[in-house]
Amino acid sequence: MNTAWVGARSSATPSQLDALARAIRITPIIDHHAHPLLKLEALAKHPLLSITSEAHNGDVVHSAIHSLPHLRAVRQLSGMLNCNNTWEDVVAAIEQKRIDSPLEWTAQCLDGIETLLLDDGLDDGDDAQDMVWHNDYTRSECKRIVRIEKVAADIIKRIGKTCDASPRTGQDVLNDAYDDWIGELDTIINEAIDDPDVVAFKSVICYRTGLQVASTVNEAEARAAFADIISNFALLDFAKLQVAALNDLVVHRTAMLIRDSPSKQKKPIQFHTGLGDNDIILAKSSPAHLQNFIRAYPTVPIVLLHAGYPFMREVGYLATVYEHVYADIGEVFPCVSEDGQEQVLRQILELCPWSKILWSTDGHWFPETYLLAVTQMREVFTNVLTNYVRKGHIGYKAAIDLAQDILFRNSNKLYHLEIDFMELDEEPGAEVGPYASDLELFQLFLKDQPPPDFVRICWNDYTATPRMRMIPFRKFKTLLDQGQPTDISIAKAVFGLIQNDHLVPSIAPIGEYRLHPDFSSLRPGPTEGHVSMYGEFREKSGAPVALCPRSLLQKAVDLGAQNGLTFLLGFEIEFLLLERVEGTDTSATLSLNSLNPFKHRPAEASGRFSTLVTDGHAWSVSRYFADPKVANLLRDIVHALDSMGIYVEQIHAESATGQFELILPPCPPIQAVDTLLHTRDVMFALATAAGYKVTLHPKPFPTACGTASHTHMSISSPGGDKPEVYEPFYAGILKHLRAITAFTYSNPASFERLKDGAWAGGRWVTWGTQNRETPLRKIEGSHWELKAMDGLANPYLAMAAVLLSGIHGYMEREKLIWGDCEIDPAKLTPNDRAELEVTDMLPASVEEALTALKGDEKLVEFLGPEVVERYCAVKEFEMAFLAEMGEEERRNWIMERY
């Protein structure tokens, strides 16, 4: 009954944030847009002060010393060079590096760059190193980007000189020269298309005549402009193509040749947009001017460079709405302040899928431009992405994928580089952050507490039985110290067992999985001297195991992130507290009569447990906490959880005798389920130590309210509270709810709770605003509550089924055809049901739920046929086993285990 949700935000664990920070540090960079370095002897020709400014011309560059980017660069470079924090000292230290160890300094500056895609069209003549020279400083071979305006201008220079020296004159000569220019341009572009060392083309039309490219080429205007240049060539100091008609022709011609090339792997055209020196006309540098050109060539990949600064949102928009357009966020590192860089990243991510975002240094001339760009990028990515993770906008694993995609995978795919992803080496103790390994994560975790006796690696099987392996601390620490794997062998039969370790007959105890601990889930407990982690199952090869429940939930989270959705989940733990009775026959069972909530008499033993003495127990009553033993136990549970970083939001008495509810905070899905399971273990341990028994039995009393595991859900990504986002999501859940019930109501006892008029979510497939008799209760915006789930469900599997159904509903724009049900749906008239589309009922048994699951082809596809087949086999085997028991025996058997 949680109402303390609105405005809540998740808090990621320190180890999760550290894992993200480390991933950003060790991800190799495909620098998809850069320029050659200068030869050592040419470095003095250009002002070093220009490394943080686009003001390259004249005295204006000297004003850079009063800019935030410059001051930041001085701080960073002085630290790296171990010199005083002044520009003069930095310059002196760099000049000394050029004398003492120029190659080593260059290697340090380019460290972490996998490969460079080099635009060699800057006006640096013979001063620049050639492309091959740079291969000594990258792990993979560098590739070339052809600057098309320079190609076009160089041909004009040759033709102009030839015509100047020719005795022929007249219009025919000019027409022939124009045709020669077009022919030679086409030849060079086509050769570049076929050249494996060329991966892209680059246009600087932004500098020349602006990005307002004409929709079509005006042939007559182009010929006339060309003729004017050639006719006056002797009088012109021709260096650059500055005529709009000719520049437009060059970019159109390049795009057409790429479009019409037989290769399926089209090479992109990069466009300089926004940020540049004073050659550009700022008003014409917005990428929005390219929209018609973009529309004209839907099969030609187009990359908008430099974040279009200051037109970042225009870049993000175009990359979002056009499949073939990509957003680069280079050059702003290091030419913009840190706050500005963070704003650039945030504004691009406001709208643009990260699969469309690339990163580059725009490094040029000086190796320090690369060093500063990479250093500042990693800082900004860490600041922005960890903040998103803390707020619950994105899971930490999805944030790692985001960083790796932007820095490596997206460029690798777009430019057809086929480079294997391999993390960078990181020296132990390097001043890049303290958490570079699982060992260091573990050491950080243990920093403020004594060493434990045991390390638990936990999982939850297909019967929702919590299982774990314990490793003595000394052994576990030795494995980490020696750099050995900490994963452990588990028989593949693990997902074919029922609660008493009987194995589904069709499954053989052959083969093994590896259970890998997730160090981001480290927590103390659940008992003194123990620490716990949750694990993911993998094959010996390292490949994911399709049957692993935790991995399946991660798959759902990843699919959500790919579609711009992130989630928060918060669980309510309803539980029944029983007293343990000493000196009784431990083989005896618990009597139904002793669990009668209406029998107000002193508790009497029946087997091992008895009900608590009640003075009128009811929902939210205060008098129950007058019993100091109960009050102390509940206090100890909350304090213990608090010490573990699990901050309980509420705790109160529930309706049935001895029944309570503990409310957990909202967290991202994996963390939420890990927290739920760990909290239950803590509760069970402390209750046992105090002489009590905690049970999650869904219907401990036939005539009182049952015990559930209600789940609060919200879409935490931007826009999640908009109806056009959350309504298709919840429509997807309702569409598949009958099949989902196989996971959320997984035991015959679950269906004893499934009643109308019992605050249990009812039996009808529907939803209602603040209606506790519907399986889905809308609270506010995207915050809804799933009431159709209890503590016997495997929460990884249940939440995977729920989220996958909802995400696909969002992807397919599912209509929320069910109306808002404002009363108990069991009391609706037939006409009301027809009007509200309340036509389907939830399954009435495990068998019916499994049949619904098998028949839901879409949900089977979402989850994977292998998962559904195995789950159904396990549950059917479990049902056959439970069917041999009497009602009383089965009730006690479940209470002993849950």
Tab-separated table of C-alpha atoms in Angstrom, residues 309-667:
chain	number	residue	atom	x	y	z
A	309	TYR	CA	28.031	24.284	-31.559
A	310	PRO	CA	26.125	26.411	-30.653
A	311	PHE	CA	23.368	24.573	-32.557
A	312	MET	CA	23.521	21.317	-30.544
A	313	ARG	CA	19.807	20.641	-30.443
A	314	GLU	CA	19.542	21.006	-34.216
A	315	VAL	CA	22.236	18.343	-34.597
A	316	GLY	CA	20.460	16.043	-32.143
A	317	TYR	CA	17.123	16.544	-33.868
A	318	LEU	CA	18.419	15.776	-37.354
A	319	ALA	CA	20.239	12.647	-36.142
A	320	THR	CA	17.048	11.537	-34.417
A	321	VAL	CA	14.578	11.922	-37.275
A	322	TYR	CA	16.771	10.790	-40.191
A	323	GLU	CA	18.076	7.248	-40.171
A	324	HIS	CA	21.218	8.114	-42.156
A	325	VAL	CA	22.292	11.150	-40.087
A	326	TYR	CA	24.760	10.950	-37.195
A	327	ALA	CA	25.747	13.489	-34.532
A	328	ASP	CA	29.400	14.111	-33.692
A	329	ILE	CA	30.291	15.772	-30.378
A	330	GLY	CA	33.940	16.574	-31.070
A	331	GLU	CA	35.972	19.809	-31.075
A	332	VAL	CA	34.073	21.213	-28.083
A	333	PHE	CA	36.725	19.245	-26.174
A	334	PRO	CA	38.847	21.332	-25.331
A	335	CYS	CA	37.498	24.517	-26.978
A	336	VAL	CA	34.507	24.938	-24.643
A	337	SER	CA	34.396	25.179	-20.841
A	338	GLU	CA	33.615	22.137	-18.704
A	339	ASP	CA	30.083	23.338	-17.981
A	340	GLY	CA	29.593	23.965	-21.681
A	341	GLN	CA	30.851	20.505	-22.583
A	342	GLU	CA	28.432	18.926	-20.111
A	343	GLN	CA	25.636	20.992	-21.609
A	344	VAL	CA	26.578	19.799	-25.109
A	345	LEU	CA	26.416	16.158	-24.033
A	346	ARG	CA	23.138	16.637	-22.194
A	347	GLN	CA	21.484	18.514	-25.040
A	348	ILE	CA	22.451	15.878	-27.599
A	349	LEU	CA	21.161	13.127	-25.292
A	350	GLU	CA	17.896	15.004	-24.670
A	351	LEU	CA	16.511	13.591	-27.888
A	352	CYS	CA	19.122	11.697	-29.859
A	353	PRO	CA	19.545	7.907	-29.512
A	354	TRP	CA	23.085	7.193	-28.435
A	355	SER	CA	23.397	4.719	-31.294
A	356	LYS	CA	23.541	7.804	-33.560
A	357	ILE	CA	26.222	9.695	-31.602
A	358	LEU	CA	29.962	9.676	-32.376
A	359	TRP	CA	32.928	11.256	-30.637
A	360	SER	CA	36.095	12.788	-32.052
A	361	THR	CA	38.974	14.953	-30.892
A	362	ASP	CA	39.260	17.180	-33.978
A	363	GLY	CA	42.899	17.009	-32.888
A	364	HIS	CA	45.271	18.872	-35.189
A	365	TRP	CA	48.872	19.994	-35.473
A	366	PHE	CA	49.756	19.671	-31.761
A	367	PRO	CA	49.628	16.353	-29.866
A	368	GLU	CA	48.353	18.283	-26.841
A	369	THR	CA	45.045	18.834	-28.628
A	370	TYR	CA	44.467	15.076	-28.504
A	371	LEU	CA	45.562	14.805	-24.886
A	372	LEU	CA	43.252	17.556	-23.669
A	373	ALA	CA	40.293	16.350	-25.728
A	374	VAL	CA	40.491	12.781	-24.413
A	375	THR	CA	41.139	13.836	-20.803
A	376	GLN	CA	38.267	16.298	-20.735
A	377	MET	CA	35.875	13.983	-22.539
A	378	ARG	CA	36.403	11.216	-19.981
A	379	GLU	CA	35.815	13.686	-17.142
A	380	VAL	CA	32.621	15.052	-18.660
A	381	PHE	CA	31.234	11.643	-19.655
A	382	THR	CA	31.864	10.435	-16.105
A	383	ASN	CA	30.175	13.460	-14.513
A	384	VAL	CA	27.120	13.436	-16.763
A	385	LEU	CA	26.523	9.693	-16.973
A	386	THR	CA	27.054	8.956	-13.276
A	387	ASN	CA	24.594	11.740	-12.514
A	388	TYR	CA	22.040	10.151	-14.831
A	389	VAL	CA	22.576	6.795	-13.118
A	390	ARG	CA	22.218	8.329	-9.638
A	391	LYS	CA	18.897	9.867	-10.692
A	392	GLY	CA	17.682	6.572	-12.122
A	393	HIS	CA	17.442	7.928	-15.682
A	394	ILE	CA	19.559	5.041	-16.928
A	395	GLY	CA	20.983	1.860	-15.433
A	396	TYR	CA	24.717	1.725	-14.910
A	397	LYS	CA	25.155	-1.145	-17.369
A	398	ALA	CA	23.220	0.730	-20.030
A	399	ALA	CA	25.374	3.789	-19.296
A	400	ILE	CA	28.473	1.661	-19.884
A	401	ASP	CA	26.999	0.546	-23.203
A	402	LEU	CA	26.263	4.176	-24.057
A	403	ALA	CA	29.870	5.233	-23.467
A	404	GLN	CA	31.305	2.286	-25.367
A	405	ASP	CA	28.923	2.850	-28.275
A	406	ILE	CA	29.710	6.554	-28.613
A	407	LEU	CA	33.466	6.145	-28.216
A	408	PHE	CA	33.959	2.965	-30.232
A	409	ARG	CA	31.138	0.811	-31.570
A	410	ASN	CA	29.139	3.408	-33.503
A	411	SER	CA	32.159	4.605	-35.506
A	412	ASN	CA	33.373	1.047	-35.953
A	413	LYS	CA	30.053	0.189	-37.579
A	414	LEU	CA	29.481	3.393	-39.559
A	415	TYR	CA	32.938	3.434	-41.161
A	416	HIS	CA	33.054	-0.363	-41.654
A	417	LEU	CA	36.342	-0.658	-39.740
A	418	GLU	CA	35.787	-4.165	-38.319
A	419	ILE	CA	38.074	-3.555	-35.325
A	420	ASP	CA	37.708	-5.929	-32.377
A	421	PHE	CA	36.736	-4.180	-29.150
A	422	MET	CA	39.455	-4.608	-26.542
A	423	GLU	CA	39.583	-2.591	-23.336
A	424	LEU	CA	42.628	-0.487	-22.586
A	425	ASP	CA	45.149	-1.601	-19.994
A	426	GLU	CA	45.075	0.360	-16.782
A	427	GLU	CA	48.033	0.453	-14.444
A	428	PRO	CA	47.238	-0.520	-10.837
A	429	GLY	CA	47.206	2.541	-8.631
A	430	ALA	CA	47.200	4.955	-11.565
A	431	GLU	CA	45.657	8.295	-10.690
A	432	VAL	CA	42.664	7.747	-12.881
A	433	GLY	CA	40.360	6.624	-10.123
A	434	PRO	CA	40.598	4.146	-7.297
A	435	TYR	CA	38.306	1.423	-8.585
A	436	ALA	CA	40.013	-0.258	-11.480
A	437	SER	CA	39.205	-3.897	-10.688
A	438	ASP	CA	36.943	-6.236	-8.768
A	439	LEU	CA	39.683	-6.439	-6.147
A	440	GLU	CA	39.617	-2.696	-5.631
A	441	LEU	CA	35.816	-2.673	-5.551
A	442	PHE	CA	35.974	-5.347	-2.870
A	443	GLN	CA	38.650	-3.486	-0.921
A	444	LEU	CA	36.574	-0.311	-1.023
A	445	PHE	CA	33.526	-2.212	0.212
A	446	LEU	CA	35.487	-3.633	3.164
A	447	LYS	CA	37.204	-0.353	3.973
A	448	ASP	CA	35.004	0.614	6.926
A	449	GLN	CA	34.071	-2.818	8.257
A	450	PRO	CA	35.893	-5.865	9.607
A	451	PRO	CA	36.677	-8.695	7.176
A	452	PRO	CA	33.756	-11.126	6.895
A	453	ASP	CA	33.948	-14.848	7.460
A	454	PHE	CA	32.168	-15.794	4.250
A	455	VAL	CA	31.297	-14.368	0.852
A	456	ARG	CA	27.940	-15.477	-0.535
A	457	ILE	CA	27.185	-15.665	-4.256
A	458	CYS	CA	23.422	-15.900	-4.587
A	459	TRP	CA	20.772	-16.681	-7.170
A	460	ASN	CA	17.040	-17.351	-7.351
A	461	ASP	CA	15.900	-20.488	-9.162
A	462	TYR	CA	12.772	-21.247	-11.199
A	463	THR	CA	10.786	-22.094	-8.043
A	464	ALA	CA	11.875	-18.777	-6.453
A	465	THR	CA	14.008	-20.707	-3.988
A	466	PRO	CA	16.865	-18.505	-2.783
A	467	ARG	CA	20.117	-20.424	-3.216
A	468	MET	CA	23.739	-19.503	-2.701
A	469	ARG	CA	27.306	-20.737	-2.452
A	470	MET	CA	29.573	-19.571	0.366
A	471	ILE	CA	33.296	-19.057	-0.066
A	472	PRO	CA	35.530	-18.479	2.976
A	473	PHE	CA	36.756	-14.914	2.957
A	474	ARG	CA	40.438	-15.871	2.952
A	475	LYS	CA	39.967	-18.040	-0.150
A	476	PHE	CA	37.933	-15.384	-1.962
A	477	LYS	CA	40.442	-12.644	-1.142
A	478	THR	CA	43.308	-14.841	-2.335
A	479	LEU	CA	41.597	-15.371	-5.682
A	480	LEU	CA	41.238	-11.614	-6.116
A	481	ASP	CA	44.777	-10.845	-4.948
A	482	GLN	CA	46.197	-13.332	-7.425
A	483	GLY	CA	44.059	-12.050	-10.272
A	484	GLN	CA	42.227	-15.371	-10.551
A	485	PRO	CA	38.569	-15.681	-11.579
A	486	THR	CA	35.990	-15.622	-8.802
A	487	ASP	CA	33.256	-17.368	-10.784
A	488	ILE	CA	32.241	-20.821	-9.577
A	489	SER	CA	30.990	-23.974	-11.259
A	490	ILE	CA	27.290	-24.811	-10.949
A	491	ALA	CA	25.631	-27.839	-12.557
A	492	LYS	CA	23.425	-26.987	-15.529
A	493	ALA	CA	20.637	-28.848	-13.752
A	494	VAL	CA	20.326	-25.788	-11.479
A	495	PHE	CA	17.376	-24.552	-13.518
A	496	GLY	CA	15.656	-27.944	-13.493
A	497	LEU	CA	15.303	-28.449	-9.732
A	498	ILE	CA	12.269	-27.997	-7.522
A	499	GLN	CA	12.386	-27.044	-3.848
A	500	ASN	CA	13.409	-30.476	-2.527
A	501	ASP	CA	16.168	-30.862	-5.148
A	502	HIS	CA	14.189	-33.359	-7.238
A	503	LEU	CA	15.136	-32.923	-10.877
A	504	VAL	CA	12.679	-32.560	-13.738
A	505	PRO	CA	12.787	-36.015	-15.421
A	506	SER	CA	13.582	-34.614	-18.877
A	507	ILE	CA	16.700	-32.838	-17.589
A	508	ALA	CA	19.991	-34.639	-16.940
A	509	PRO	CA	22.687	-33.510	-14.464
A	510	ILE	CA	25.202	-33.012	-17.264
A	511	GLY	CA	27.376	-29.986	-17.958
A	512	GLU	CA	28.191	-26.879	-15.973
A	513	TYR	CA	27.579	-23.168	-15.953
A	514	ARG	CA	29.835	-20.543	-14.405
A	515	LEU	CA	28.216	-18.321	-11.777
A	516	HIS	CA	29.826	-14.875	-12.001
A	517	PRO	CA	29.419	-12.570	-8.988
A	518	ASP	CA	28.271	-9.047	-9.759
A	519	PHE	CA	30.432	-6.886	-7.500
A	520	SER	CA	28.055	-3.964	-7.950
A	521	SER	CA	25.527	-5.894	-5.823
A	522	LEU	CA	27.864	-6.280	-2.809
A	523	ARG	CA	26.122	-5.814	0.534
A	524	PRO	CA	26.839	-6.821	4.139
A	525	GLY	CA	24.759	-9.649	5.568
A	526	PRO	CA	22.256	-11.082	5.701
A	527	THR	CA	23.842	-12.455	8.901
A	528	GLU	CA	26.830	-11.328	10.909
A	529	GLY	CA	30.137	-12.302	9.325
A	530	HIS	CA	28.665	-12.667	5.836
A	531	VAL	CA	28.672	-10.450	2.744
A	532	SER	CA	26.536	-11.192	-0.286
A	533	MET	CA	26.516	-10.676	-4.032
A	534	TYR	CA	24.094	-11.780	-6.698
A	535	GLY	CA	25.453	-13.678	-9.652
A	536	GLU	CA	24.754	-14.152	-13.338
A	537	PHE	CA	25.127	-17.482	-15.061
A	538	ARG	CA	27.337	-17.780	-18.121
A	539	GLU	CA	28.656	-20.555	-20.283
A	540	LYS	CA	32.300	-21.554	-19.852
A	541	SER	CA	33.008	-19.496	-22.964
A	542	GLY	CA	31.648	-16.409	-21.187
A	543	ALA	CA	28.492	-16.296	-23.308
A	544	PRO	CA	25.249	-15.372	-21.488
A	545	VAL	CA	22.961	-18.193	-20.380
A	546	ALA	CA	19.482	-17.730	-21.816
A	547	LEU	CA	17.909	-19.482	-18.825
A	548	CYS	CA	19.477	-17.146	-16.227
A	549	PRO	CA	16.630	-15.136	-14.592
A	550	ARG	CA	18.857	-12.187	-13.658
A	551	SER	CA	20.293	-11.976	-17.175
A	552	LEU	CA	16.766	-12.070	-18.593
A	553	LEU	CA	15.798	-9.046	-16.530
A	554	GLN	CA	18.972	-7.305	-17.718
A	555	LYS	CA	17.887	-8.073	-21.282
A	556	ALA	CA	14.611	-6.264	-20.592
A	557	VAL	CA	16.434	-3.284	-19.075
A	558	ASP	CA	18.738	-3.109	-22.099
A	559	LEU	CA	15.814	-3.234	-24.531
A	560	GLY	CA	14.191	-0.395	-22.643
A	561	ALA	CA	17.371	1.671	-22.806
A	562	GLN	CA	17.636	1.066	-26.546
A	563	ASN	CA	14.180	2.589	-26.880
A	564	GLY	CA	14.883	5.496	-24.571
A	565	LEU	CA	13.093	4.014	-21.542
A	566	THR	CA	14.425	3.559	-18.032
A	567	PHE	CA	12.478	2.343	-15.039
A	568	LEU	CA	12.211	2.435	-11.279
A	569	LEU	CA	10.754	-0.468	-9.316
A	570	GLY	CA	9.828	-0.497	-5.648
A	571	PHE	CA	8.580	-3.547	-3.759
A	572	GLU	CA	6.258	-3.913	-0.813
A	573	ILE	CA	7.120	-6.934	1.333
A	574	GLU	CA	4.026	-8.248	3.082
A	575	PHE	CA	4.929	-10.958	5.569
A	576	LEU	CA	3.426	-12.981	8.374
A	577	LEU	CA	5.218	-13.224	11.710
A	578	LEU	CA	4.811	-16.467	13.661
A	579	GLU	CA	6.327	-17.537	16.967
A	580	ARG	CA	8.601	-20.528	17.088
A	581	VAL	CA	7.636	-22.993	19.822
A	582	GLU	CA	10.435	-24.886	21.510
A	583	GLY	CA	10.169	-28.389	22.896
A	584	THR	CA	7.678	-29.614	20.309
A	585	ASP	CA	7.930	-32.385	17.802
A	586	THR	CA	9.751	-30.762	14.868
A	587	SER	CA	8.049	-33.149	12.485
A	588	ALA	CA	4.659	-31.882	13.526
A	589	THR	CA	2.801	-29.474	11.280
A	590	LEU	CA	1.004	-26.180	11.749
A	591	SER	CA	-2.696	-26.451	12.371
A	592	LEU	CA	-5.145	-24.395	10.391
A	593	ASN	CA	-7.128	-23.839	13.580
A	594	SER	CA	-4.159	-22.132	15.234
A	595	LEU	CA	-4.101	-19.686	12.327
A	596	ASN	CA	-7.712	-18.574	12.729
A	597	PRO	CA	-7.544	-14.768	12.959
A	598	PHE	CA	-10.948	-14.589	14.642
A	599	LYS	CA	-10.004	-16.905	17.540
A	600	HIS	CA	-8.968	-14.399	20.226
A	601	ARG	CA	-7.227	-16.614	22.738
A	602	PRO	CA	-3.638	-17.132	23.855
A	603	ALA	CA	-1.465	-18.645	21.174
A	604	GLU	CA	-1.246	-22.389	21.350
A	605	ALA	CA	1.519	-24.436	19.853
A	606	SER	CA	0.784	-26.619	16.924
A	607	GLY	CA	3.920	-28.157	15.621
A	608	ARG	CA	6.818	-25.722	15.337
A	609	PHE	CA	4.955	-22.365	14.995
A	610	SER	CA	2.055	-20.551	16.569
A	611	THR	CA	0.210	-17.322	15.900
A	612	LEU	CA	1.120	-14.224	17.863
A	613	VAL	CA	-1.013	-13.093	20.769
A	614	THR	CA	-3.348	-10.427	19.397
A	615	ASP	CA	-5.040	-7.482	21.048
A	616	GLY	CA	-7.161	-6.682	18.056
A	617	HIS	CA	-4.608	-6.747	15.235
A	618	ALA	CA	-5.782	-4.818	12.178
A	619	TRP	CA	-4.452	-2.714	9.314
A	620	SER	CA	-2.146	0.100	10.531
A	621	VAL	CA	-3.145	-0.275	14.211
A	622	SER	CA	-0.605	1.086	16.681
A	623	ARG	CA	-1.375	-1.127	19.669
A	624	TYR	CA	0.366	-4.115	18.149
A	625	PHE	CA	3.731	-2.449	18.610
A	626	ALA	CA	3.182	-2.344	22.357
A	627	ASP	CA	4.659	-5.865	22.423
A	628	PRO	CA	8.344	-5.033	22.970
A	629	LYS	CA	9.585	-8.237	21.355
A	630	VAL	CA	7.779	-7.513	18.092
A	631	ALA	CA	8.669	-3.822	18.190
A	632	ASN	CA	12.338	-4.615	18.826
A	633	LEU	CA	12.454	-7.124	15.987
A	634	LEU	CA	10.963	-4.684	13.491
A	635	ARG	CA	13.327	-1.969	14.726
A	636	ASP	CA	16.308	-4.311	14.362
A	637	ILE	CA	15.280	-5.205	10.824
A	638	VAL	CA	15.092	-1.539	9.804
A	639	HIS	CA	18.409	-0.703	11.500
A	640	ALA	CA	20.162	-3.673	9.914
A	641	LEU	CA	18.902	-2.743	6.477
A	642	ASP	CA	19.887	0.873	7.023
A	643	SER	CA	23.461	-0.208	7.801
A	644	MET	CA	23.479	-2.052	4.471
A	645	GLY	CA	22.396	0.971	2.450
A	646	ILE	CA	18.783	-0.218	2.163
A	647	TYR	CA	16.574	2.582	3.459
A	648	VAL	CA	13.107	1.386	4.396
A	649	GLU	CA	10.401	3.896	3.539
A	650	GLN	CA	7.581	2.616	5.763
A	651	ILE	CA	6.611	-0.306	7.987
A	652	HIS	CA	3.154	-0.978	9.406
A	653	ALA	CA	0.727	-3.647	10.516
A	654	GLU	CA	-1.358	-5.304	7.819
A	655	SER	CA	-4.849	-6.725	8.150
A	656	ALA	CA	-4.298	-10.378	9.087
A	657	THR	CA	-3.081	-11.482	12.516
A	658	GLY	CA	0.688	-11.094	12.756
A	659	GLN	CA	0.879	-9.631	9.245
A	660	PHE	CA	3.087	-6.633	8.458
A	661	GLU	CA	4.291	-4.687	5.469
A	662	LEU	CA	7.757	-3.245	4.835
A	663	ILE	CA	8.170	-0.823	1.933
A	664	LEU	CA	11.431	-0.591	0.004
A	665	PRO	CA	12.652	2.479	-1.931
A	666	PRO	CA	12.470	2.679	-5.732
A	667	CYS	CA	15.573	1.546	-7.612
